[in-house]
Short mmCIF file of C-alpha atoms in Angstrom, two decimals:
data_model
loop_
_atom_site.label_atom_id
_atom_site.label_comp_id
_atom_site.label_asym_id
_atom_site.label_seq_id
_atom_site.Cartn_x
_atom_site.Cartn_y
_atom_site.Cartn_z
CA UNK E 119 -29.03 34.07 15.18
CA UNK E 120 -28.00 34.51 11.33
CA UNK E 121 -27.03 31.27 9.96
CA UNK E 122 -24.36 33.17 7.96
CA UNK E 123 -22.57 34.41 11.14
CA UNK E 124 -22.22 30.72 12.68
CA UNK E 125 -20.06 28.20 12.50
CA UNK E 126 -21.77 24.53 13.65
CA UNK E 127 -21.01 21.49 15.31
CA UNK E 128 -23.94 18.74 16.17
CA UNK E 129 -22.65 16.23 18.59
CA UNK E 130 -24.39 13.23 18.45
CA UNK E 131 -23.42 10.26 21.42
CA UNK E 132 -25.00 6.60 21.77
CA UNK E 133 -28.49 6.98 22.18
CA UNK E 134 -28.61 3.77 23.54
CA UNK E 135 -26.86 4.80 25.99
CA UNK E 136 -29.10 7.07 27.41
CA UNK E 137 -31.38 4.20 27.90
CA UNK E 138 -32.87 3.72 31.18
CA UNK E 139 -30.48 6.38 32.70
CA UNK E 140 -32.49 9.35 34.20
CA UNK E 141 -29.12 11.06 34.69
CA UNK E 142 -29.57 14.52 32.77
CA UNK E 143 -26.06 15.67 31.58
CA UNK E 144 -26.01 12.10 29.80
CA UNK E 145 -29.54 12.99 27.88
CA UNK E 146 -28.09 16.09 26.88
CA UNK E 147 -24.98 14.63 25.46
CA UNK E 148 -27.07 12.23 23.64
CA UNK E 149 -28.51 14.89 20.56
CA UNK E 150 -26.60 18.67 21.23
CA UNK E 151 -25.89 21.26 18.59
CA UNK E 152 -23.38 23.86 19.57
CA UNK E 153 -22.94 26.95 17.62
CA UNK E 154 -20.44 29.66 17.69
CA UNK E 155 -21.70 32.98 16.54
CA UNK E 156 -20.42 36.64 16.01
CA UNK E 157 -20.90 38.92 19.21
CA UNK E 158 -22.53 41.80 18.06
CA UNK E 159 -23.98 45.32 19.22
CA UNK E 160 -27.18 43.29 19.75
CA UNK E 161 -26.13 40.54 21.61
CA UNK E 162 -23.08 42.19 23.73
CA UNK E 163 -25.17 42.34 26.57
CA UNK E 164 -25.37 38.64 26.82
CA UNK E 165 -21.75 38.32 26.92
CA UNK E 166 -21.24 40.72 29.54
CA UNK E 167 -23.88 39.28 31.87
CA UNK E 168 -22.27 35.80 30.83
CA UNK E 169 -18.80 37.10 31.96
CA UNK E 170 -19.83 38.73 35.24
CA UNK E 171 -21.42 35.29 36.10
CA UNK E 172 -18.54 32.94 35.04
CA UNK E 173 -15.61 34.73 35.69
CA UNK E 174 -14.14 36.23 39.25
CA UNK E 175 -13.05 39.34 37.83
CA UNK E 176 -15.00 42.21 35.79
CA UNK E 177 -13.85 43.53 32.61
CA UNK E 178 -14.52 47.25 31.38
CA UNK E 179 -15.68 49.16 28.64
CA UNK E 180 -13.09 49.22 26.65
CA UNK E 181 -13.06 45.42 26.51
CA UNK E 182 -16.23 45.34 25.37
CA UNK E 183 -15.50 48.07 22.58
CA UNK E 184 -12.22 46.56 21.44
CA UNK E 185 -14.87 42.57 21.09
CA UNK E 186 -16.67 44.58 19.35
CA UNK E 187 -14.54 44.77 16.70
CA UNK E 188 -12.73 41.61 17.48
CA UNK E 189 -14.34 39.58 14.34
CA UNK E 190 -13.68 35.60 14.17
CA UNK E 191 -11.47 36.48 17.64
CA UNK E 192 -14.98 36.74 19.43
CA UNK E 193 -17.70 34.63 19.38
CA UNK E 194 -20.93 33.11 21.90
CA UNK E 195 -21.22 29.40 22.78
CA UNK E 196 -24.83 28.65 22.34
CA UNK E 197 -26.00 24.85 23.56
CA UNK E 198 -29.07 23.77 21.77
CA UNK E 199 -29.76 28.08 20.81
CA UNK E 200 -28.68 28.72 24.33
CA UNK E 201 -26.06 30.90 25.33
CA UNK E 202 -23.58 29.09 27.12
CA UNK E 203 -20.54 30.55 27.00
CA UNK E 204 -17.92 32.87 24.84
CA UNK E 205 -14.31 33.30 23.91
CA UNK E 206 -12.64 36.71 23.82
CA UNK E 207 -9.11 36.65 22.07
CA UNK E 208 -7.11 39.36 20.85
CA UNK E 209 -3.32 39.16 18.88
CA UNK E 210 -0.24 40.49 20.63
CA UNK E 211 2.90 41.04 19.02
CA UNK E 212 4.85 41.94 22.00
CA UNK E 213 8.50 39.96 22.87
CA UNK E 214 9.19 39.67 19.46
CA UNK E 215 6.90 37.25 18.62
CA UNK E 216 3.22 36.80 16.91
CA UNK E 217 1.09 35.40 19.49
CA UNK E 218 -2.60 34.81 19.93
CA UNK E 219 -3.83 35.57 23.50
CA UNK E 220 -6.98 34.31 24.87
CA UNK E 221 -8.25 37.24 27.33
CA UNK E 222 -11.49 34.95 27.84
CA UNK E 223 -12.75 31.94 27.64
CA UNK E 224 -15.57 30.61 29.84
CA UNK E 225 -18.83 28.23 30.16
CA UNK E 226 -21.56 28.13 32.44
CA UNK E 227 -20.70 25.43 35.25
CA UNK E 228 -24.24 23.81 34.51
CA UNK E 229 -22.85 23.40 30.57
CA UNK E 230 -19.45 22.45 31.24
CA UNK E 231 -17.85 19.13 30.34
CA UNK E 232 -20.35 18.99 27.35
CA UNK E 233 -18.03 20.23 24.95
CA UNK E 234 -19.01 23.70 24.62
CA UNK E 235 -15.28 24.52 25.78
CA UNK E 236 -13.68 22.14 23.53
CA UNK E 237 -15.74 23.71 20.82
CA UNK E 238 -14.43 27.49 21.14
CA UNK E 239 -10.45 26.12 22.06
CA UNK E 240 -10.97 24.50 18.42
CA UNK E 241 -12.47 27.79 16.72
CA UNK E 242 -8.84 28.95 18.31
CA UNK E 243 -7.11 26.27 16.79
CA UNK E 244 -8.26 26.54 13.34
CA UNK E 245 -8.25 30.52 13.12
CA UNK E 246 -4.00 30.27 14.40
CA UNK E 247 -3.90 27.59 11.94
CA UNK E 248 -6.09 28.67 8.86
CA UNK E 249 -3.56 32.42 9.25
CA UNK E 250 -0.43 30.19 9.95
CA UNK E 251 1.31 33.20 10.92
CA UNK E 252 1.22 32.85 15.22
CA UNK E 253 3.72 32.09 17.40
CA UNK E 254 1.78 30.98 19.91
CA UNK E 255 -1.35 31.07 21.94
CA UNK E 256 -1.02 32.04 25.88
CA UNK E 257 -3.75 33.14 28.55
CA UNK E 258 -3.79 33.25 32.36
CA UNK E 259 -5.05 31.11 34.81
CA UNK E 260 -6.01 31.77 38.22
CA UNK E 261 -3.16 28.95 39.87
CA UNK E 262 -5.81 27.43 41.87
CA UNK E 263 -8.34 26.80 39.02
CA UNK E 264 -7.26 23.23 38.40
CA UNK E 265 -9.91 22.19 36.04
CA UNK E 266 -8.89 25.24 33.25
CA UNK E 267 -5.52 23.65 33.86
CA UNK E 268 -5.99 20.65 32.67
CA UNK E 269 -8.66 21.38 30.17
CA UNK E 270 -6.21 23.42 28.64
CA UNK E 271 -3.40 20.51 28.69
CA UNK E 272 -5.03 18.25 26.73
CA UNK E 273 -5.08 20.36 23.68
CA UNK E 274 -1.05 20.79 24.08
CA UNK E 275 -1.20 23.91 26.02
CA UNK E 276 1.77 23.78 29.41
CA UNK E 277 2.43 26.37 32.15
CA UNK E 278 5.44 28.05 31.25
CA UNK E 279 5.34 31.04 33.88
CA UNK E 280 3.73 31.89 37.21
CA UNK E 281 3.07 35.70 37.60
CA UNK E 282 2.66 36.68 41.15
CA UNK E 283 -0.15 39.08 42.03
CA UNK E 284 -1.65 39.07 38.40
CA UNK E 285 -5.26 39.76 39.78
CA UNK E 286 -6.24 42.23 42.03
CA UNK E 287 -9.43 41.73 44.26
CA UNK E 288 -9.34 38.13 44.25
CA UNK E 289 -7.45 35.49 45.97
CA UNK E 290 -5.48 33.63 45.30
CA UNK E 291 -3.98 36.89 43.01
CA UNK E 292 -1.25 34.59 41.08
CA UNK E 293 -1.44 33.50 37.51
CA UNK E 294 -0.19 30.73 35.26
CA UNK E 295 0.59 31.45 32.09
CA UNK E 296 -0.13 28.36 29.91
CA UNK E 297 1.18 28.53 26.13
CA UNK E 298 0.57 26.01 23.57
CA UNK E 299 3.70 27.19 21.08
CA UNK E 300 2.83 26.83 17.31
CA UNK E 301 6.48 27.66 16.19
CA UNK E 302 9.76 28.62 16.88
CA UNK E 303 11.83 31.59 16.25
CA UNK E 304 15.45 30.34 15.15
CA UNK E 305 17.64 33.28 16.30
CA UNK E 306 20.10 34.09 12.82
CA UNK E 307 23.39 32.68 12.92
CA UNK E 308 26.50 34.14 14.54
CA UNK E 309 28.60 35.47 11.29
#
């Protein structure tokens, strides 16, 4: 992985208190570096095996073609040069408004609650914020997947819609929409 194409963060916890624990998710916490880097033509088959393991759905082509060329709105979670995970987002400009929408973002279950997630919502964060021209920043939620819920929640994000029958092929089909809004649109005054 080119250094040039990644942006890093090294956690580093207590050491001490890893101490005489032989519990492993607390040794890995201890010393972890977790990179985001580009997805690329070389490394796009990572992210869709990654994708068909993490996610209850399966995504096409054309969603592969269209990350492709997604730039700083696609990049792989890699744990200690492991890939872990990815985020897939893509801007929509529909309702009259700017909005970011995250079409993926997933971690392997054996990686999660590490901060790998916490990682890629922040690469979110900073790109709305660094173009300060969003709206917004939605995705959908299988309604049953409480633990996205609140993941999501704690960086400001609330369920402002249920869409009913949203997937097709798994159950249950409905959708939250979750939204963290980044601005409002004042409608112009009545003359």
């Amino acid at each position: 992985m080119a250094a040039a194409s990644c942006s890093s963060v090294v956690l580093q916890g207590s050491l001490l208190a890893t101490v005489g624990f032989s519990s492993s998710s607390r040794r890995l916490r201890a010393l972890a570096k977790i990179e985001l880097g580009d997805v690329t033509p070389h490394n796009i088959k990572q992210l869709k095996l990654l994708n068909q393991v993490v996610f209850p759905v399966s995504y096409n082509e054309k969603f592969y073609k269209d990350v492709l060329e997604a730039g700083e709105l696609a990049k792989i979670a890699y744990y200690n040069d492991v890939v872990v995970g990815a985020v897939c987002c893509r801007v929509d400009t529909s309702e009259n408004s700017r909005r970011l929408y995250i079409m993926t973002l997933g971690c392997l279950y054996a990686y999660r609650r590490l901060g790998v997630g916490s990682v890629m919502v922040k690469h979110v964060l900073d790109y709305v914020e660094k173009k300060g021209n969003f709206d917004s920043i939605f995705l959908h939620v299988q309604v049953n997947n409480e633990g996205a819920i609140d993941f999501y929640k704690k960086f400001g994000f609330e369920i402002v819609e249920t869409k009913k029958y949203y997937y097709k092929r798994i159950e249950p089909a409905d959708a939250h929409v979750l939204q963290k809004t980044l601005r409002t649109h004042n409608p112009p005054a009545a003359q």
